[in-house]
Coordinates of C-alpha atoms and ligand atoms in Angstrom, one line a residue:
X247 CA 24.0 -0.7 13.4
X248 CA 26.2 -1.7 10.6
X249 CA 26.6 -0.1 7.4
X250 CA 27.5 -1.4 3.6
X251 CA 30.2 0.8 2.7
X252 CA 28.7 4.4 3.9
X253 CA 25.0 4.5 3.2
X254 CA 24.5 6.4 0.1
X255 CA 28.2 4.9 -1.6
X256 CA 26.6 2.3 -3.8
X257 CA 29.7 1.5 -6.0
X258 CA 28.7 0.0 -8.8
X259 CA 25.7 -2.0 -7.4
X260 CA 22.7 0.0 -8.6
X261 CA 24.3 1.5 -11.4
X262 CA 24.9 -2.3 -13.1
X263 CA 22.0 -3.6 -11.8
X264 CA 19.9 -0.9 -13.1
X265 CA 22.1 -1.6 -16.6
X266 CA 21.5 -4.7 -16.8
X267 CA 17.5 -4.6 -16.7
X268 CA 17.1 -1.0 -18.2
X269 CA 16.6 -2.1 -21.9
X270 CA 13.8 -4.4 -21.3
X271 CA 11.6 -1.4 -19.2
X272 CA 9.5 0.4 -21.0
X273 CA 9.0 4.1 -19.8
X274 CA 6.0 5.5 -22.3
X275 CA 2.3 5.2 -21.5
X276 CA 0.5 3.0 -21.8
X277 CA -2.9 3.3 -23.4
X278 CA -4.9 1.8 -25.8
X279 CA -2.3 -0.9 -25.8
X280 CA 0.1 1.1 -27.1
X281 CA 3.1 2.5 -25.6
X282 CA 3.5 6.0 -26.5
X283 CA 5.0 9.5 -25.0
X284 CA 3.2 12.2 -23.5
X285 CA 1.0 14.4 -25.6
X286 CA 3.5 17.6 -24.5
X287 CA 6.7 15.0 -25.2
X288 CA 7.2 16.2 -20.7
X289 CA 8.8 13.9 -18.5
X290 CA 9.4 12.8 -15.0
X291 CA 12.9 12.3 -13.9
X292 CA 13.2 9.0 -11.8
X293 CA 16.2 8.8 -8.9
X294 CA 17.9 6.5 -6.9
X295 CA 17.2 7.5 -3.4
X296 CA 20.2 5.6 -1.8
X297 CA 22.4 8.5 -4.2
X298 CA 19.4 10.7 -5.0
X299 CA 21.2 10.7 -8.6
X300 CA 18.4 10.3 -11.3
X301 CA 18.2 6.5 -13.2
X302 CA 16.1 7.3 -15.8
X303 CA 13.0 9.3 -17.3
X304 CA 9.3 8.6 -18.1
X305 CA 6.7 10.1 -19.9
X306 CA 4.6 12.7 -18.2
X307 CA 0.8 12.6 -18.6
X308 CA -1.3 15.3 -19.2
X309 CA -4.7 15.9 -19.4
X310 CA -5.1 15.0 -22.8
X311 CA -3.6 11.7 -21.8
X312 CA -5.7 11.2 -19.5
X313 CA -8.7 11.7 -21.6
X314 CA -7.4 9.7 -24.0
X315 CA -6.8 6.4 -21.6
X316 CA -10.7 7.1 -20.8
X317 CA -11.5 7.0 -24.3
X318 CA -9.4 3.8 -24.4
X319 CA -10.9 2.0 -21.1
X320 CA -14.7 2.5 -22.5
X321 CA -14.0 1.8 -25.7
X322 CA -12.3 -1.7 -23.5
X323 CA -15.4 -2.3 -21.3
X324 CA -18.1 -3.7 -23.5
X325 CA -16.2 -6.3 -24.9
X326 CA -14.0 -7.3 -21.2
X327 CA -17.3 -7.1 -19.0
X328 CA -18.7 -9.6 -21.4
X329 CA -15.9 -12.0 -22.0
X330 CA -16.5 -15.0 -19.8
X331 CA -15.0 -15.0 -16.3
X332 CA -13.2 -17.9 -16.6
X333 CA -10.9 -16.1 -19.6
X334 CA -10.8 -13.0 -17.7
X335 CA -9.2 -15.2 -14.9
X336 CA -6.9 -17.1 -16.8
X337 CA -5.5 -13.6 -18.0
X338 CA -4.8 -13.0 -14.5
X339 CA -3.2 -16.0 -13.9
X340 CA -1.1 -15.7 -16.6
X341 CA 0.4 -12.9 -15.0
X342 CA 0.8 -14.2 -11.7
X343 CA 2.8 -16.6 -13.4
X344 CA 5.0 -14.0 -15.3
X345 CA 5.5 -12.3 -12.8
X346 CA 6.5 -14.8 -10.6
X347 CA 8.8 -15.7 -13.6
X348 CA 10.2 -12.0 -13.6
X349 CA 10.1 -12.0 -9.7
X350 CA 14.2 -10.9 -9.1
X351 CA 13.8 -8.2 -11.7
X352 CA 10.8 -6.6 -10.7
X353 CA 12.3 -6.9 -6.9
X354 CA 15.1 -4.6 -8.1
X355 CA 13.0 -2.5 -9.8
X356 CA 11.6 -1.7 -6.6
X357 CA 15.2 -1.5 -5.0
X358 CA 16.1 0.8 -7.5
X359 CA 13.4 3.5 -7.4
X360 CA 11.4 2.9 -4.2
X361 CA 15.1 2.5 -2.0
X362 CA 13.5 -0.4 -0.1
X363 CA 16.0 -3.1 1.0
X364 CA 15.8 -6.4 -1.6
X365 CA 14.5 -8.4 1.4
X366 CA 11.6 -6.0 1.5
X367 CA 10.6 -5.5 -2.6
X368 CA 11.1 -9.5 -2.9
X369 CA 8.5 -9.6 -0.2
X370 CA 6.3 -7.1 -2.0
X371 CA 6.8 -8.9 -5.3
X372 CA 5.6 -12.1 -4.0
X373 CA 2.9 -10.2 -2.1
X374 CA 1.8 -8.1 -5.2
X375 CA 1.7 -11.2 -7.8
X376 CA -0.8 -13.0 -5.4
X377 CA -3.4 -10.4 -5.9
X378 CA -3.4 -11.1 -9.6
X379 CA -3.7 -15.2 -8.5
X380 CA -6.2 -14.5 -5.5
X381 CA -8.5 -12.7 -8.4
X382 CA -8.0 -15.1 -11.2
X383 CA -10.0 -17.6 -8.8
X384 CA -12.5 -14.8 -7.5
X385 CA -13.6 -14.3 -11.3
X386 CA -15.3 -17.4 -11.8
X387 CA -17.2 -16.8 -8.1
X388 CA -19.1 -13.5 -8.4
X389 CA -21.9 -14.4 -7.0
X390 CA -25.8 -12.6 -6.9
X391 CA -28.9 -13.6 -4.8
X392 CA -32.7 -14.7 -5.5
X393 CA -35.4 -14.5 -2.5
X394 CA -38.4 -14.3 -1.9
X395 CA -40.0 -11.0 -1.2
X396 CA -41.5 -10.9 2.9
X397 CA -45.0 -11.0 1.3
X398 CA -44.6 -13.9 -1.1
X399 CA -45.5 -12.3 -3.9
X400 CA -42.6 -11.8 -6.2
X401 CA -39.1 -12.7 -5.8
X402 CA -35.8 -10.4 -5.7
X403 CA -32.9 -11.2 -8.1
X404 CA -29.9 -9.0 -7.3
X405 CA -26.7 -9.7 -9.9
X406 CA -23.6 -8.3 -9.4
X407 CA -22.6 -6.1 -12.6
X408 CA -19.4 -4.2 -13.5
X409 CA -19.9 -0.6 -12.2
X410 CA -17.5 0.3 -15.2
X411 CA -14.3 2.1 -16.0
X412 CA -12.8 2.7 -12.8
X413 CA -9.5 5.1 -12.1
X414 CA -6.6 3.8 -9.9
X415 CA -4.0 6.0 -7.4
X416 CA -1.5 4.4 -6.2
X417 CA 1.3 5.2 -3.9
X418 CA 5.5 5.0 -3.8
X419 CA 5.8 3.1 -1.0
X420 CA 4.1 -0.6 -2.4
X421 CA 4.7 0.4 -6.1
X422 CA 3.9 -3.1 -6.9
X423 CA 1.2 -4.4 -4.4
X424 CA -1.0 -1.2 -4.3
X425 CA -1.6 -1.2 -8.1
X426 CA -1.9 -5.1 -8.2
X427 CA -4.6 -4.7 -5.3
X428 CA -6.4 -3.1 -8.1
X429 CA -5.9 -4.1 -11.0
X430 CA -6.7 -7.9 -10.0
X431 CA -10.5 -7.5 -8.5
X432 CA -10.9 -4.5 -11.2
X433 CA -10.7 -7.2 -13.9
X434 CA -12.0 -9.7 -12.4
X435 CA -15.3 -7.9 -12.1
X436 CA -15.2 -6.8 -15.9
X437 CA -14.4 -3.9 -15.2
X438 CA -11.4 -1.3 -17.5
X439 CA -8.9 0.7 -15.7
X440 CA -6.8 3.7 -15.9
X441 CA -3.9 3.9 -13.5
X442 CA -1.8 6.8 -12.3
X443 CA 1.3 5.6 -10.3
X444 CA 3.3 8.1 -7.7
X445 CA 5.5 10.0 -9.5
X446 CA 8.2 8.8 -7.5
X447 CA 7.9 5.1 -8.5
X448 CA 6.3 5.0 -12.1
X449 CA 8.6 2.2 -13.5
X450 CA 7.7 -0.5 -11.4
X451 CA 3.8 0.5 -12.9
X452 CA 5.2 0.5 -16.3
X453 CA 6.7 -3.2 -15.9
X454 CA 2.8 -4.3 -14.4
X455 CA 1.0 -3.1 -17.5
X456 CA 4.1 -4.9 -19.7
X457 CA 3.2 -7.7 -17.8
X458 CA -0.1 -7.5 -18.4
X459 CA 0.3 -7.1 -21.8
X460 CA 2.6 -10.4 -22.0
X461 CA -0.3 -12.1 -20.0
X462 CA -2.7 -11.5 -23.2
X463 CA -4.7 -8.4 -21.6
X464 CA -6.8 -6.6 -24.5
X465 CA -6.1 -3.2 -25.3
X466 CA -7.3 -0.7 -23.6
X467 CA -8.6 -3.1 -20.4
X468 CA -5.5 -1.4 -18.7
X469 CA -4.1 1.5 -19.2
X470 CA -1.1 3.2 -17.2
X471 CA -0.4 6.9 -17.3
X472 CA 2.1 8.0 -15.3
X473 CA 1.7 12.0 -14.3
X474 CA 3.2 14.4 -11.6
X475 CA 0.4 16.8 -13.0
X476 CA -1.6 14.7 -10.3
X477 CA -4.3 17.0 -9.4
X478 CA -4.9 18.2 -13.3
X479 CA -4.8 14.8 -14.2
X480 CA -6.9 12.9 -11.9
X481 CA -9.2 16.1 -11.9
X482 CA -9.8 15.2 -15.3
X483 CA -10.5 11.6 -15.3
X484 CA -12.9 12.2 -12.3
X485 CA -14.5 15.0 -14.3
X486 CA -15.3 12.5 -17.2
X487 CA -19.1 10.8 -16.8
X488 CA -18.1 7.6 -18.2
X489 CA -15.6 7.2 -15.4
X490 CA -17.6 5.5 -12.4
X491 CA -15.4 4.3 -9.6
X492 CA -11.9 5.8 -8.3
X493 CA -9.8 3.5 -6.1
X494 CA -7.1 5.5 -4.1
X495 CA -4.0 4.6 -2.2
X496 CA -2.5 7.6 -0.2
X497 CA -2.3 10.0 2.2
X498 CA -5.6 10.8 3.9
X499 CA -5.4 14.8 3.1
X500 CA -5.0 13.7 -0.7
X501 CA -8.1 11.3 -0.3
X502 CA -10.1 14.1 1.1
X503 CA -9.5 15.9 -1.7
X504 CA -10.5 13.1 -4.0
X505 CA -13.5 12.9 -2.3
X506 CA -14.4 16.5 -2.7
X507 CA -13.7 16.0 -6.4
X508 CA -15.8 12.7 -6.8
X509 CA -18.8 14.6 -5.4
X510 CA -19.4 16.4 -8.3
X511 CA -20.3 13.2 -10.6
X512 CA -21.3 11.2 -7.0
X513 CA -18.4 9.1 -8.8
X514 CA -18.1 5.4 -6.5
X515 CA -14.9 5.8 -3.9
X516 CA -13.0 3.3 -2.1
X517 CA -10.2 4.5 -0.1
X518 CA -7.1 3.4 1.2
X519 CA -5.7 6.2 3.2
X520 CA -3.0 6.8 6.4
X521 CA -2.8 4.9 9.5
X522 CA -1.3 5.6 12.8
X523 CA -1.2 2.4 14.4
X524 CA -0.6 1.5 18.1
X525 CA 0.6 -1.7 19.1
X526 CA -0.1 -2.8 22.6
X527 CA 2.3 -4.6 24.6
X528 CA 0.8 -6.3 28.0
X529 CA 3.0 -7.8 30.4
X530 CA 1.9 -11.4 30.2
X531 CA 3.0 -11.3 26.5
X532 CA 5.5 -13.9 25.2
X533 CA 8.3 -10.9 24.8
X534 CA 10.3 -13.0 22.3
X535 CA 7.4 -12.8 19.9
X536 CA 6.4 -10.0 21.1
X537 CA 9.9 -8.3 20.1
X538 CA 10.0 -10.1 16.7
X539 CA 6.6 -8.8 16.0
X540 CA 7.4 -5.1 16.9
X541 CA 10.4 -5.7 14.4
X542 CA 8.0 -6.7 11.3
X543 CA 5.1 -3.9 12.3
X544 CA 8.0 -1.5 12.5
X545 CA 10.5 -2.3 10.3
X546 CA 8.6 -3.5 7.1
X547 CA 9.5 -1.1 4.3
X548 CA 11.7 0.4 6.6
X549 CA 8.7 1.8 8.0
X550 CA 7.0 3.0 5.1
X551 CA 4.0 1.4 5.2
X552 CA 0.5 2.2 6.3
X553 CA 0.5 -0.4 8.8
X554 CA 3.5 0.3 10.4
X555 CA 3.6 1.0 13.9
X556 CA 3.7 4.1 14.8
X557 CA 3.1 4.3 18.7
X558 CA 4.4 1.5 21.0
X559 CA 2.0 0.7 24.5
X560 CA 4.0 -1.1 26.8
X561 CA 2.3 -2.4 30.2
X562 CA 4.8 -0.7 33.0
X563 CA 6.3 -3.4 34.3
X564 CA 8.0 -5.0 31.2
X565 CA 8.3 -1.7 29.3
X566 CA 12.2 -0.9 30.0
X567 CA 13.2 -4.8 29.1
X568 CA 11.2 -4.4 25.6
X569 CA 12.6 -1.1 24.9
X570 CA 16.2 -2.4 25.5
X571 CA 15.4 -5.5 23.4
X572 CA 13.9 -3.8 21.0
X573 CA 16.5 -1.1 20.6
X574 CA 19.2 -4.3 20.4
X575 CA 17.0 -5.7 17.3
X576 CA 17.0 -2.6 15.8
X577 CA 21.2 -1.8 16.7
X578 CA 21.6 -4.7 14.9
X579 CA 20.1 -4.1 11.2
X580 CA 22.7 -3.2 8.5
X581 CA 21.3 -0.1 6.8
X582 CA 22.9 0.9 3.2
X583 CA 21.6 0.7 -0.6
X584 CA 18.7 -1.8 -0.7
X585 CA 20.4 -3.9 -3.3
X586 CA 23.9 -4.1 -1.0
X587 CA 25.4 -7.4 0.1
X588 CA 22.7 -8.4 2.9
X589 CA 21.2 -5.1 3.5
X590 CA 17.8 -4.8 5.5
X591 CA 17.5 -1.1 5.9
X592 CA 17.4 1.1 3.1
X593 CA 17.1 4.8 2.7
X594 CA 13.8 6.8 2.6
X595 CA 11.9 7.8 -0.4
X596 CA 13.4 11.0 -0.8
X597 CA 14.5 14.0 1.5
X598 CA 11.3 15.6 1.8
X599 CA 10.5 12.3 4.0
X600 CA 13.5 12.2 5.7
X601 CA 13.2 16.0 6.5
X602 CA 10.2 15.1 7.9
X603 CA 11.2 11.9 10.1
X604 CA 14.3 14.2 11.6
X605 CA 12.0 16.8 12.5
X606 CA 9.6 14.4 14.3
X607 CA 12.4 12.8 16.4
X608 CA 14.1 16.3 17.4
X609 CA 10.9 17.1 18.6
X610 CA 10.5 14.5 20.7
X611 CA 13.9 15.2 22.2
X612 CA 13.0 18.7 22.7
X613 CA 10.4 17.4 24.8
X614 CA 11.8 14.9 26.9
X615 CA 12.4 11.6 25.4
X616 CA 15.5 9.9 24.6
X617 CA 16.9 8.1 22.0
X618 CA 18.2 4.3 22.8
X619 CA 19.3 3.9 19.6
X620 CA 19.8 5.9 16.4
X621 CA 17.9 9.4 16.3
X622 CA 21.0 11.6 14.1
X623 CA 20.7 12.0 10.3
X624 CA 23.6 10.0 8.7
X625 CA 26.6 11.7 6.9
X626 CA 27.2 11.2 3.3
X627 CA 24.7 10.8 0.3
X628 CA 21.4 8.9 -0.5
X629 CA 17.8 9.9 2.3
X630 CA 19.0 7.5 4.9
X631 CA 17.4 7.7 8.5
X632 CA 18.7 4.8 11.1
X633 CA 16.4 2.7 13.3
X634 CA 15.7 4.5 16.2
X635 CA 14.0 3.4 19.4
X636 CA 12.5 6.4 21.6
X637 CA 12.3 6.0 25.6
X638 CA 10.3 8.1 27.9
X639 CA 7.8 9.5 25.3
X640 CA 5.2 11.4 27.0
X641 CA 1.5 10.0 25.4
X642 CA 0.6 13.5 24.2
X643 CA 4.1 14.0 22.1
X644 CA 3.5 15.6 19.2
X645 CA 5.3 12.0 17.5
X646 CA 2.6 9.9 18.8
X647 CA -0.2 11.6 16.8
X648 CA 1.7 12.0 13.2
X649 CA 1.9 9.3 10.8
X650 CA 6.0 8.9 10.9
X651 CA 6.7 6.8 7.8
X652 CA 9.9 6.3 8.8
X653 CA 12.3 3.8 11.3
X654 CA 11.5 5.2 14.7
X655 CA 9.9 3.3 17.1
X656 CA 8.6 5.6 20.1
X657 CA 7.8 3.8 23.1
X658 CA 5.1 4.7 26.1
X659 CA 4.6 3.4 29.2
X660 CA 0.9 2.4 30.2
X661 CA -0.7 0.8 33.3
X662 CA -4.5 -0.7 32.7
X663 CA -6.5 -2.3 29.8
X664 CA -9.1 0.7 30.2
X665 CA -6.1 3.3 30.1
X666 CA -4.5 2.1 26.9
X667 CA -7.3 1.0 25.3
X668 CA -8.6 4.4 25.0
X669 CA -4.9 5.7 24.1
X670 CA -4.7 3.7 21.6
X671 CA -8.2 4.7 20.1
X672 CA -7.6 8.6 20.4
X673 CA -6.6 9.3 16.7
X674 CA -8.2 10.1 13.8
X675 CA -6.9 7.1 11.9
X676 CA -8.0 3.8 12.5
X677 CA -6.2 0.9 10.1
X678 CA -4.5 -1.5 12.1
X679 CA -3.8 -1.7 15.7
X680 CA -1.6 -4.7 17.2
X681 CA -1.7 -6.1 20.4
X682 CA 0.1 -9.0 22.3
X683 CA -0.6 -10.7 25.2
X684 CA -0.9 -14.6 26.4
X685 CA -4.5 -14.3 27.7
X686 CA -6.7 -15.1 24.6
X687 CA -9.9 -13.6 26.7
X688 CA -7.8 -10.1 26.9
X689 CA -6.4 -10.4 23.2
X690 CA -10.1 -10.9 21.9
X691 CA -11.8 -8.4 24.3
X692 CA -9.2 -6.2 23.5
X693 CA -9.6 -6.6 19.6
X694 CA -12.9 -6.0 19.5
X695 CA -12.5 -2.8 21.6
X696 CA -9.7 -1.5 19.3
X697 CA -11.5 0.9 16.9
X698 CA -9.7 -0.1 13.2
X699 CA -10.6 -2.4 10.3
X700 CA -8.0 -4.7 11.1
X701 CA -6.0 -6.1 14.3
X702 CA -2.8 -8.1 14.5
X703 CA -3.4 -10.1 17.7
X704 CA 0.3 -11.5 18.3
X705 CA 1.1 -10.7 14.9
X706 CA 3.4 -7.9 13.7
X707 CA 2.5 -8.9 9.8
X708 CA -1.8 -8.6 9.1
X709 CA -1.5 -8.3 5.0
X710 CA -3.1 -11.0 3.4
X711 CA -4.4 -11.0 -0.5
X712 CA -6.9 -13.6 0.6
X713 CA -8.1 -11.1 3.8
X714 CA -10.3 -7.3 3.5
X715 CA -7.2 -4.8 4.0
X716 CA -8.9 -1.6 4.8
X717 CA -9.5 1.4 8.2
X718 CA -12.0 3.0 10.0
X719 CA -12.6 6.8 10.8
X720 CA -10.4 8.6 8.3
X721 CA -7.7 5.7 7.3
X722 CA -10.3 4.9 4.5
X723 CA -13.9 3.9 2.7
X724 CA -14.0 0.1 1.8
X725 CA -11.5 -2.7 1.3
X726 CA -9.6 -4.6 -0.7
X727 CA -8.6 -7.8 -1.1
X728 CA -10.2 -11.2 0.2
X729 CA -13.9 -12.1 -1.6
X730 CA -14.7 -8.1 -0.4
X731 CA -12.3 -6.9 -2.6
X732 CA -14.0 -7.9 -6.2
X733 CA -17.7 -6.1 -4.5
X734 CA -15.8 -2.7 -4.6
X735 CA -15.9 -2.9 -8.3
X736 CA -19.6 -4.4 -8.5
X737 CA -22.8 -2.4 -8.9
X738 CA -25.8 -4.5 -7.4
X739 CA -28.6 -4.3 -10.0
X740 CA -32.0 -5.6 -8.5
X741 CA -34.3 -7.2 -10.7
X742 CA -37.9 -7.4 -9.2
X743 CA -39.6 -10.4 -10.9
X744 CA -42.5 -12.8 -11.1
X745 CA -43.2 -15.9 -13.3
Ligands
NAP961 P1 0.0 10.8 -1.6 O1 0.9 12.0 -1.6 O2 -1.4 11.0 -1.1 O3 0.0 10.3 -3.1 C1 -0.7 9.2 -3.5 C2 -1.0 9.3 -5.0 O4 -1.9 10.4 -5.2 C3 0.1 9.5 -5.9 O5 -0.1 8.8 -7.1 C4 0.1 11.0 -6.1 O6 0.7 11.4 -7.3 C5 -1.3 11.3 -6.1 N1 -1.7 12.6 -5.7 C6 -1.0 13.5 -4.9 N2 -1.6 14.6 -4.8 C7 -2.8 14.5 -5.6 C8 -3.8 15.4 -5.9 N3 -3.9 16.6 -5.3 N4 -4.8 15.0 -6.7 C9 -4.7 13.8 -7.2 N5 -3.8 12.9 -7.0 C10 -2.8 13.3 -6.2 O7 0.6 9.6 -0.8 P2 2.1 9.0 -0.8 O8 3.0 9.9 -0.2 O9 2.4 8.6 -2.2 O10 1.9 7.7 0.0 C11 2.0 7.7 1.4 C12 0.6 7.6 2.0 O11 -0.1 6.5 1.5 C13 0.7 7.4 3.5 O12 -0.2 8.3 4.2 C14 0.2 6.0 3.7 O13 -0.3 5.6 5.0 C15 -0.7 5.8 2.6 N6 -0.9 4.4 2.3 C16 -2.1 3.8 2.6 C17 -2.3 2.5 2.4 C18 -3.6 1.8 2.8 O14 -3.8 0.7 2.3 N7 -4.4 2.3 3.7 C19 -1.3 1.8 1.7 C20 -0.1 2.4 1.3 C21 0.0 3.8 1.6 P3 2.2 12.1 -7.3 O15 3.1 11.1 -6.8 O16 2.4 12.5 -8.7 O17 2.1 13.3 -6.4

C-alpha cells in the first residue's frame, strides 16, 4: 500500500480547496425558499475526516424548524402537484444540467466532508445528477389503468396521485446520491419535500437544494434542514398529519425506529436500510473479472456503502489464488486524503467508524484468521483504516454477520452450491448478493436462489438510476430508482365508474 505524504498530513490540499469553494456554499436552511439560521441560532460543526479538524459550521434544526419546513412543503404542494409534468421535468433537468456543470465542485465537496477518495465522489456526482435526469423523463410517464370489471358491468379507473408532502433521511456515506434518489421521483410525482441530511455531511445537501433553487424549483417544493437533534426532529415531522410519506436511507436499527414512529399516523414508509452482502466465488469463474469485481463490490466508497461486500465465498479449490490476488489488488491502492495526487483510498467517516472496523478485525484475529494484507490502525491523524484482506475466517466469525463499512475483505472457503447458497442466505439483511461463475445455468439458478432484491451476477457494481435499488428481510421496504421509484411517492386512487 502506498501512502500520499502520511495519511492524515494533507498540506495545503483540503485547506485551499475547501478555500476556494467555501464562499459560494451556503450553510443556513433552507425553507420556504429562503436560507435562514436555526430558530435557537445552534450549529453543527462540520470536519475533515482525513485531519478530523473542523471546516466549517451549519445551522442546526430544531423542531420548530422542522415544523416550519412542513408548513412550507404544504403550503408548496397544491400549486407543484398541479403544475404540468412536463415543467416539473424540465425543472429537473435543469438541474441535472447544473449539476453536471458544477460536477468538480460538488465532487470535492464530498471529498471534503464525506473523506471519500475524488475517484469515488466524482463517481457519486455523476451517479447522483442522473437521478434528477432519470426523473425529469419519468414525469411526463406516470401512468394509471382503465378495465373492465370481471362482470362487465362498470369499468375500474385507477390514477396515480401525489400521496403528498413526504420527509427524506438520508445518510453520510452517498451525501449526494441518497438525497438525489429522492428528491428526483418525489417531484416528479408532484409531490413537496422536507429533507434532513446526516449530520456528518450536511453541506453537500445544502449545495442540492442551491442547486435546486438555480434550476427554478418553487419555494417551498424543497426544503433542506439540516439537524443532529435527529430523533426530536424527525419525531416531529412524522408527528405532523399533513406529512404522508417518509423515505429513509440508514441503518436498519434507525429504520426500525422510524417505523415505530410512522405507526402512529400509519404514515407511508419506504426504506433503504443495511446490507450484509455475500459475494460468491465458484471455481469456473473468470478470476480476472472475478478479482476486478471483488475490487469495485469492496472497495467503492472505501467500503462504505450498503452494497459493499461484506463476506467473500470462495469455492475451495481456487480460494488461496483469489485471496492472494485479491490481497495484491488491494496492497496496491494508495490510501491518503481523498483529494491527494491520485489517491483511491480515503479515510473513514469519523473515529466512531474506524473504532468499530478495528474492533471487528481484532476479533477475527482473536479467533483464528489472518491478515494477508493490512489489519493495523495507521499512525498519525485523519480515521484512516488500510485495505485488508482476511484468510482463514471461520463462516460463524463474529465479522461475517456485522455490517463492516469499512476496507476489509474477509474471505471463506466453501465446497457446494447447496452449502453456500444457504451461507450466504443466513442473515438478517438481504440487499445485494454477488456471484461469479462462467456457467450461466449456475449463475441464474443461483440468482434466483439468493434471497435479496438485487444480485450482481459477474458484476461487482449493481447501481443503476434507471434500475429498482432496494432489499429483502430487514435491508428495507420498497425501492427506488428505475419506473418503481416514482410509484413510492404515488397514492393509487380508484375511481369506479359507468357511462
Ligand atoms: P444512521 O445512523 O441510521 O443515520 C441515517 C440518518 O438518520 C441520518 O440523517 C441521521 O441523522 C438520522 N438519524 C439517526 N438516528 C435517528 C433517530 N433516532 N431518529 C431519526 N433520525 C435519525 O445511518 P448512517 O450511519 O448515516 O448510514 C449508514 C447506514 O446506512 C448503513 O447501515 C448503510 O448500510 C445504510 N445505507 C443503506 C442504503 C440503502 O440504499 N439500502 C444506502 C446507503 C446507506 P444524524 O446524522 O443527525 O444522526
Amino acid at each position: 500500500m502506498t501512502t500520499e505524504s502520511a495519511p492524515g498530513r494533507t498540506d495545503t490540499v483540503h485547506a485551499d480547496a475547501f478555500a476556494a469553494i467555501a464562499g459560494n456554499l451556503p450553510t443556513g436552511c433552507y425553507i420556504g425558499g429562503e436560507w435562514r439560521s436555526s430558530s435557537d441560532g445552534s450549529l453543527i460543526a462540520v470536519a475533515d475526516p482525513s485531519t478530523g479538524e473542523t471546516l466549517t459550521s451549519v445551522a442546526n434544526g430544531t423542531r420548530d424548524d422542522a415544523a416550519l419546513a412542513v408548513d412550507a412543503a404544504a403550503a408548496a404542494l397544491p400549486a407543484w402537484s398541479a403544475t404540468p409534468p412536463r415543467a416539473r421535468a424540465e425543472v429537473l433537468r435543469r438541474a441535472f444540467e447544473i449539476m453536471t456543470e458544477r460536477h468538480e465542485e460538488l465532487a470535492q465537496l464530498v471529498v471534503l466532508e464525506n473523506g471519500k477518495a475524488l475517484p469515488d465522489a466524482r463517481g457519486e456526482i455523476t451517479y447522483a445528477a442522473e437521478f434528477f435526469r432519470w426523473y425529469a423523463e419519468e414525469a411526463v410517464r406516470n401512468t394509471g389503468e382503465i378495465t373492465v370489471a370481471p362482470s362487465g358491468a362498470h369499468k375500474i379507473l385507477v390514477l396515480r396521485q401525489p400521496i403528498g408532502v413526504a420527509a427524506l433521511v438520508t445518510p453520510w456515506n452517498f451525501p449526494a446520491a441518497m438525497l438525489t434518489r429522492k428528491i428526483g421521483p418525489a417531484l416528479a410525482a408532484g409531490c413537496t419535500v422536507v429533507c434532513k441530511p446526516a449530520s456528518e455531511t450536511p453541506l453537500t445537501a445544502l449545495a442540492i437544494a442551491q442547486v435546486l433553487e438555480q434550476a427554478g424549483v418553487p419555494g417551498g417544493v424543497v426544503n433542506v434542514v439540516p439537524s443532529n437533534r435527529s430523533s426530536k426532529f424527525v419525531g416531529t415531522l412524522l408527528a405532523d398529519p399533513r406529512v404522508r410519506k417518509l423515505s429513509f436511507t440508514g441503518s436498519t436499527e434507525v429504520g426500525q425506529e422510524l417505523l415505530r414512529s410512522a405507526a402512529d399516523n400509519v404514515v407511508n414508509c419506504s426504506m433503504e436500510l443495511g446490507g450484509n452482502a455475500p459475494f460468491l466465488v465458484f471455481d469456473d469463474a473468470d478470476l480476472d473479472a472475478a478479482v476486478a469485481g471483488a475490487m469495485l463490490a469492496k472497495m467503492r466508497n472505501g467500503g462504505e456503502a450498503c452494497t459493499s461486500a461484506n463476506r467473500f465465498y470462495v469455492q475451495r479449490g481456487i480460494a488461496e489464488e483469489f485471496s492472494q490476488r485479491l490481497a495484491h489488488e488491494m496492497s496496491g491502492l494508495k490510501v491518503g486524503p481523498g483529494l491527494g495526487d491520485g489517491v483511491q483510498l480515503g479515510p473513514l467517516v469519523n473515529s466512531s467508524s474506524r473504532d468499530k472496523v478495528a474492533e471487528l478485525v481484532s476479533g477475527a484475529l482473536a479467533e483464528g484468521a489472518e491478515a494477508a494484507v493490512g489489519g493495523e490502525v495507521p499512525e498519525g491523524p485523519g480515521w484512516f483504516y488500510p485495505a485488508t484482506v482476511l484468510t482463514g475466517v471461520g463462516p460463524s466469525a463474529e465479522i461475517l454477520g456485522t455490517e463492516i463499512f469499512g476496507p476489509v475483505a474477509p474471505i471463506v472457503s466453501f465446497d457446494t452450491e447447496a452449502e453456500v447458497i444457504e451461507m450466504a442466505n443466513d442473515s438478517v439483511h438481504g440487499l445485494v448478493s454477488y456471484l461469479y461463475t462462467s456457467d450461466l445455468g449456475r449463475g441464474l439458478r443461483v440468482s434466483e436462489a439468493l434471497d435479496s432484491g438485487m444480485v450482481g451476477l459477474n458484476r461487482g457494481l449493481i447501481s443503476d438510476p434507471a434500475a429498482p435499488f432496494g432489499g429483502t428481510k430487514q435491508s428495507g421496504l420498497g425501492r427506488e430508482g428505475g419506473h418503481e421509484g416514482m410509484l413510492e411517492y404515488l397514492e393509487s386512487k380508484y375511481i369506479a365508474c359507468d357511462w
